Short mmCIF file of C-alpha atoms in Angstrom, two decimals:
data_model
loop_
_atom_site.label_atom_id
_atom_site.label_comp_id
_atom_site.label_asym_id
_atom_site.label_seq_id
_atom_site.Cartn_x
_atom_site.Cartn_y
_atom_site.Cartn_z
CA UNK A 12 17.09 -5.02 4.47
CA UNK A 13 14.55 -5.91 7.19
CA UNK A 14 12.01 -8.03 6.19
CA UNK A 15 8.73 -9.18 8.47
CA UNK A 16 5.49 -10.18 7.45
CA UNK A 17 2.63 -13.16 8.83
CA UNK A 18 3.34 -16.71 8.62
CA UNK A 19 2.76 -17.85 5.11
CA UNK A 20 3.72 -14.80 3.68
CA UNK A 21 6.45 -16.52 1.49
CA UNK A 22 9.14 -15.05 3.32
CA UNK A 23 11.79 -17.58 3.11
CA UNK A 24 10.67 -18.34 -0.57
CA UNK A 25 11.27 -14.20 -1.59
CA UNK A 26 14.40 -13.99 0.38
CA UNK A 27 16.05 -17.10 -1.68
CA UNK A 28 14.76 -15.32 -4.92
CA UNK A 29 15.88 -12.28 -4.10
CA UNK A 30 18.88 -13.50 -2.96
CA UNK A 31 19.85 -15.26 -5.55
CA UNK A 32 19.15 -12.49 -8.49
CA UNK A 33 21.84 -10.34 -6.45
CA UNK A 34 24.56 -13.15 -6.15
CA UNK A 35 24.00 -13.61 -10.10
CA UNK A 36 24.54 -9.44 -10.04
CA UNK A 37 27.77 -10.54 -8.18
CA UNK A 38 26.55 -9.29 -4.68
CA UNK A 39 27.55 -10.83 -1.50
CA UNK A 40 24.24 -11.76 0.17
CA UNK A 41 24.27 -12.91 4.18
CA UNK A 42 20.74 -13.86 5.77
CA UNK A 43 20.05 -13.73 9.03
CA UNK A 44 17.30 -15.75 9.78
CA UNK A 45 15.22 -15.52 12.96
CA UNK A 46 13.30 -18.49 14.39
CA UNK A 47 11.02 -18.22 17.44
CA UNK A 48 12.06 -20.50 20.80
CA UNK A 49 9.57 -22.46 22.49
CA UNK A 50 9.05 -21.00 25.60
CA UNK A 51 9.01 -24.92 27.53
CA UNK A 52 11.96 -26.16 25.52
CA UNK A 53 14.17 -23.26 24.38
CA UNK A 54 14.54 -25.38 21.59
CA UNK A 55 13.91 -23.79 17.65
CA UNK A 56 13.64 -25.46 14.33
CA UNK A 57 15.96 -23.54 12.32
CA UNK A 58 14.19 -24.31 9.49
CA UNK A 59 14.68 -21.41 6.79
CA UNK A 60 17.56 -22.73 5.85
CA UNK A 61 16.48 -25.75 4.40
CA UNK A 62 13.60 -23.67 2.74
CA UNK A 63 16.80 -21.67 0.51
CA UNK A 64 18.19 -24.60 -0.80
CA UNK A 65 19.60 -22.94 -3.85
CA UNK A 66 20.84 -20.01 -1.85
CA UNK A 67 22.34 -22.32 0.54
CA UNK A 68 25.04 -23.85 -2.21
CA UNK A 69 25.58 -20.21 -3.73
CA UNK A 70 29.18 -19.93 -2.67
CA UNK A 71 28.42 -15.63 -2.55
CA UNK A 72 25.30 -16.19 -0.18
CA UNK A 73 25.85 -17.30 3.34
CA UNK A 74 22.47 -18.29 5.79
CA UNK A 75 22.73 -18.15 9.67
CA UNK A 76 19.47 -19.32 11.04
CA UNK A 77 19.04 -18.25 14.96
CA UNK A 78 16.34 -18.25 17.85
CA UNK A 79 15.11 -15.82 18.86
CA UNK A 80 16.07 -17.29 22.82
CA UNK A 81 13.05 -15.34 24.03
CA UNK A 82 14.31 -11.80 22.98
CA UNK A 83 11.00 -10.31 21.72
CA UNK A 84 10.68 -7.77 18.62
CA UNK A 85 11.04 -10.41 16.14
CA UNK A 86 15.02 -10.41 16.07
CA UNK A 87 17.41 -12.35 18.71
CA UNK A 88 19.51 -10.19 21.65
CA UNK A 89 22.49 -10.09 19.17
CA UNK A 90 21.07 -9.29 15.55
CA UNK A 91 22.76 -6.12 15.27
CA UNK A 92 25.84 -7.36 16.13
CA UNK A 93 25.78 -10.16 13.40
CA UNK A 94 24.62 -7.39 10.67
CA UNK A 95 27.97 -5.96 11.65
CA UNK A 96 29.87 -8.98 11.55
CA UNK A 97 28.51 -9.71 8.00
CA UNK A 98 29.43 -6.13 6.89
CA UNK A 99 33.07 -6.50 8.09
CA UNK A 100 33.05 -9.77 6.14
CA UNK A 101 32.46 -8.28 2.81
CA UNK A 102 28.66 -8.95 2.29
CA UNK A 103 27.35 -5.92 -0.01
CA UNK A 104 23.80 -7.00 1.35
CA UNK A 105 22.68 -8.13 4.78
CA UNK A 106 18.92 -9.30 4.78
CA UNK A 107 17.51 -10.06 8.23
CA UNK A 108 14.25 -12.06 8.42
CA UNK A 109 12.21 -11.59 11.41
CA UNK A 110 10.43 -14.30 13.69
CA UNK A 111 7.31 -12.37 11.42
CA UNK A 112 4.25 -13.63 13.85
CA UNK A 113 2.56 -10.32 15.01
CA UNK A 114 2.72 -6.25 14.96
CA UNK A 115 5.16 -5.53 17.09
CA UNK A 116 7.65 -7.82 15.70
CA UNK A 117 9.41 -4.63 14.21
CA UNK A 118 12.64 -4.44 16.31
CA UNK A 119 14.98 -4.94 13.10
CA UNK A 120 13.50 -1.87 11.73
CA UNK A 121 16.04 0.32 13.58
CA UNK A 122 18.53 -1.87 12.37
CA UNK A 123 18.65 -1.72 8.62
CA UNK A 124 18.09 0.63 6.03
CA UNK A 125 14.78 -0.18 4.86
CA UNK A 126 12.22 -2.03 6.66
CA UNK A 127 9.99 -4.25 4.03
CA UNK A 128 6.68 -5.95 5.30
CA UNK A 129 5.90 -8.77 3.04
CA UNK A 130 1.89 -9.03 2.91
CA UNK A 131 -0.16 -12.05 1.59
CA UNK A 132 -2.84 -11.38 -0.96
CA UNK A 133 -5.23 -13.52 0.79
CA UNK A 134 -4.62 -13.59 4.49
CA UNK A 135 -8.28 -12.74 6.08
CA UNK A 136 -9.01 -9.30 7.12
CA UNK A 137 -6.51 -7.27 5.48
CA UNK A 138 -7.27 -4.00 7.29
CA UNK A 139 -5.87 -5.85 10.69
CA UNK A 140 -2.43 -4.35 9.51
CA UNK A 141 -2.96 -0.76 9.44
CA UNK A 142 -3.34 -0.73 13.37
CA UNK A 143 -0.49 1.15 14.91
CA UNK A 144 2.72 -0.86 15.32
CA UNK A 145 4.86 -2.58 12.06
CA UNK A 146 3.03 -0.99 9.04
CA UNK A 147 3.90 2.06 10.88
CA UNK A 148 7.76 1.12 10.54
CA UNK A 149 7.49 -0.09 7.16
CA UNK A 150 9.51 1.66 4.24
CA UNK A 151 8.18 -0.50 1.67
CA UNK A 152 4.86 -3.34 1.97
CA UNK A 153 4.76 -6.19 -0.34
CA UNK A 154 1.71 -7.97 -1.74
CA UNK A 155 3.63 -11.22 -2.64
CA UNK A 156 2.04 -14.55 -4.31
CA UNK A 157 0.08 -12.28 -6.60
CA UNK A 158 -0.56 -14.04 -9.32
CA UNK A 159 -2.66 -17.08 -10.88
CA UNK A 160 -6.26 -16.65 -8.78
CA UNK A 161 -4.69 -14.45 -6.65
CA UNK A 162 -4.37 -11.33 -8.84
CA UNK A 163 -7.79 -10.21 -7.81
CA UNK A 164 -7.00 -10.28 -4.19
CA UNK A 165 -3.56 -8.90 -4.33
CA UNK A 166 -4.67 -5.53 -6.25
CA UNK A 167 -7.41 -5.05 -3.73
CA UNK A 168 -4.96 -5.71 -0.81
CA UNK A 169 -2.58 -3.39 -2.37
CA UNK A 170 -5.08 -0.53 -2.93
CA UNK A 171 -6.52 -1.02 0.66
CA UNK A 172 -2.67 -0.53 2.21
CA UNK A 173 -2.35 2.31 0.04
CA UNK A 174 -5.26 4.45 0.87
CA UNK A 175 -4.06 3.00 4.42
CA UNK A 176 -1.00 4.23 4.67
CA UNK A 177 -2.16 7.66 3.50
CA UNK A 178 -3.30 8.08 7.19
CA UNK A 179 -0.11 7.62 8.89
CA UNK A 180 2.53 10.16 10.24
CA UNK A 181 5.24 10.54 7.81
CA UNK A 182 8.66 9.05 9.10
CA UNK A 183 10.88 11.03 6.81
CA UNK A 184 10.76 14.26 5.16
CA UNK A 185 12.55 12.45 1.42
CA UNK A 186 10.70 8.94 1.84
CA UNK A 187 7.22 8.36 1.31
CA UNK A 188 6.72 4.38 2.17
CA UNK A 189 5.24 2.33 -1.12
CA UNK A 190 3.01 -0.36 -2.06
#
C-alpha cells in the first residue's frame, strides 16, 4: 500500500495503527518511510520512526526510514527495489509512505497495489486536491482525524471528494476509487 497525503495529515500516526492491527492479525508489516533531503545539506530527519514507537518494538513490523536524496515523486531512487526486498523477506504487507508535500508526489502509485491519499478534515481549501495529478492516482482517499469537532468538516470534505472524483477518467474497468 502507497500512502501520500499533506503534512499533518496523520500519516505516520495511521500507518502505526494500521500497522499494528495487522501484526496483532499475525501479518508481517515492513514500512518504508520517505523523508525529504534538504537541498543545501542532503541531510534528512528520519523522523517517522520515532513517531511509530509501538510499531517500532513489534518484533513482526520492521521501519526503514529513507531520504528521498533529491529523487522527486515523493519516493527515493530505490523504493521499488526495497518493496522487493521486503517481499522476499516474508513481509505479507509492504506500506510505503511518501515524502506527502504536494500533487505530484504520486510516484509510489505505480509501485503498489493500491494507492491511498490520506486527506485532513480541516486543511483550508479542500477543492485544491481535485486538480489533475495525485487524486487522479488515488484508489482509495481518506478523511482521517474525523472525529470530536471535526466530524462536521470531515463529512463535508468527504462529500466534496466524492462528487469530485465523479469527474475523473476511470483508471480501471473493476475499480471505482472510494471515499
Amino acid at each position: 500500500l502507497g500512502l501520500s497525503g499533506p503534512p499533518g495529515a496523520g500519516k505516520s500516526t495511521f500507518i502505526e495503527c494500521f500497522g499494528k492491527m495487522l501484526t496483532e492479525r499475525k501479518h508481517k508489516v515492513s514500512v518504508l518511510a520517505v523523508d525529504p533531503s534538504s537541498s543545501t545539506s542532503g541531510g534528512s530527519l528520519l523522523g517517522d520512526k520515532t513517531r511509530m514507537t509501538e510499531l517500532s518494538r513489534d518484533m513482526n513490523a520492521y521501519i526503514r526510514p529513507s531520504p528521498t536524496s533529491g529523487t522527486l515523486g515523493g519516493v527515493t531512487r530505490t523504493t521499488n527495489e526495497a518493496i522487493l526486498l521486503c517481499e522476499g523477506g516474508g513481509y505479507d504487507v509492504v506500506l510505503v509512505e511518501t515524502v506527502g508535500v504536494g500533487q505530484s508526489e504520486f510516484a509510489v502509485a505505480d509501485m503498489v497495489d493500491m494507492f491511498i491519499l490520506l486527506l485532513p478534515p480541516a486543511g483550508g481549501d479542500e477543492l485544491q486536491g481535485i486538480k489533475r495529478g495525485i487524486i487522479e492516482m488515488a484508489d482509495l482517499v481518506a478523511v482521517n482525524k474525523a472525529d470530536g469537532d471535526l466530524v462536521v468538516a470531515a463529512r463535508r470534505i468527504q462529500a466534496e471528494y466524492v462528487s469530485a472524483m465523479k469527474l475523473l477518467r476511470k483508471r480501471s474497468k473493476v475499480w471505482r476509487p472510494k471515499v
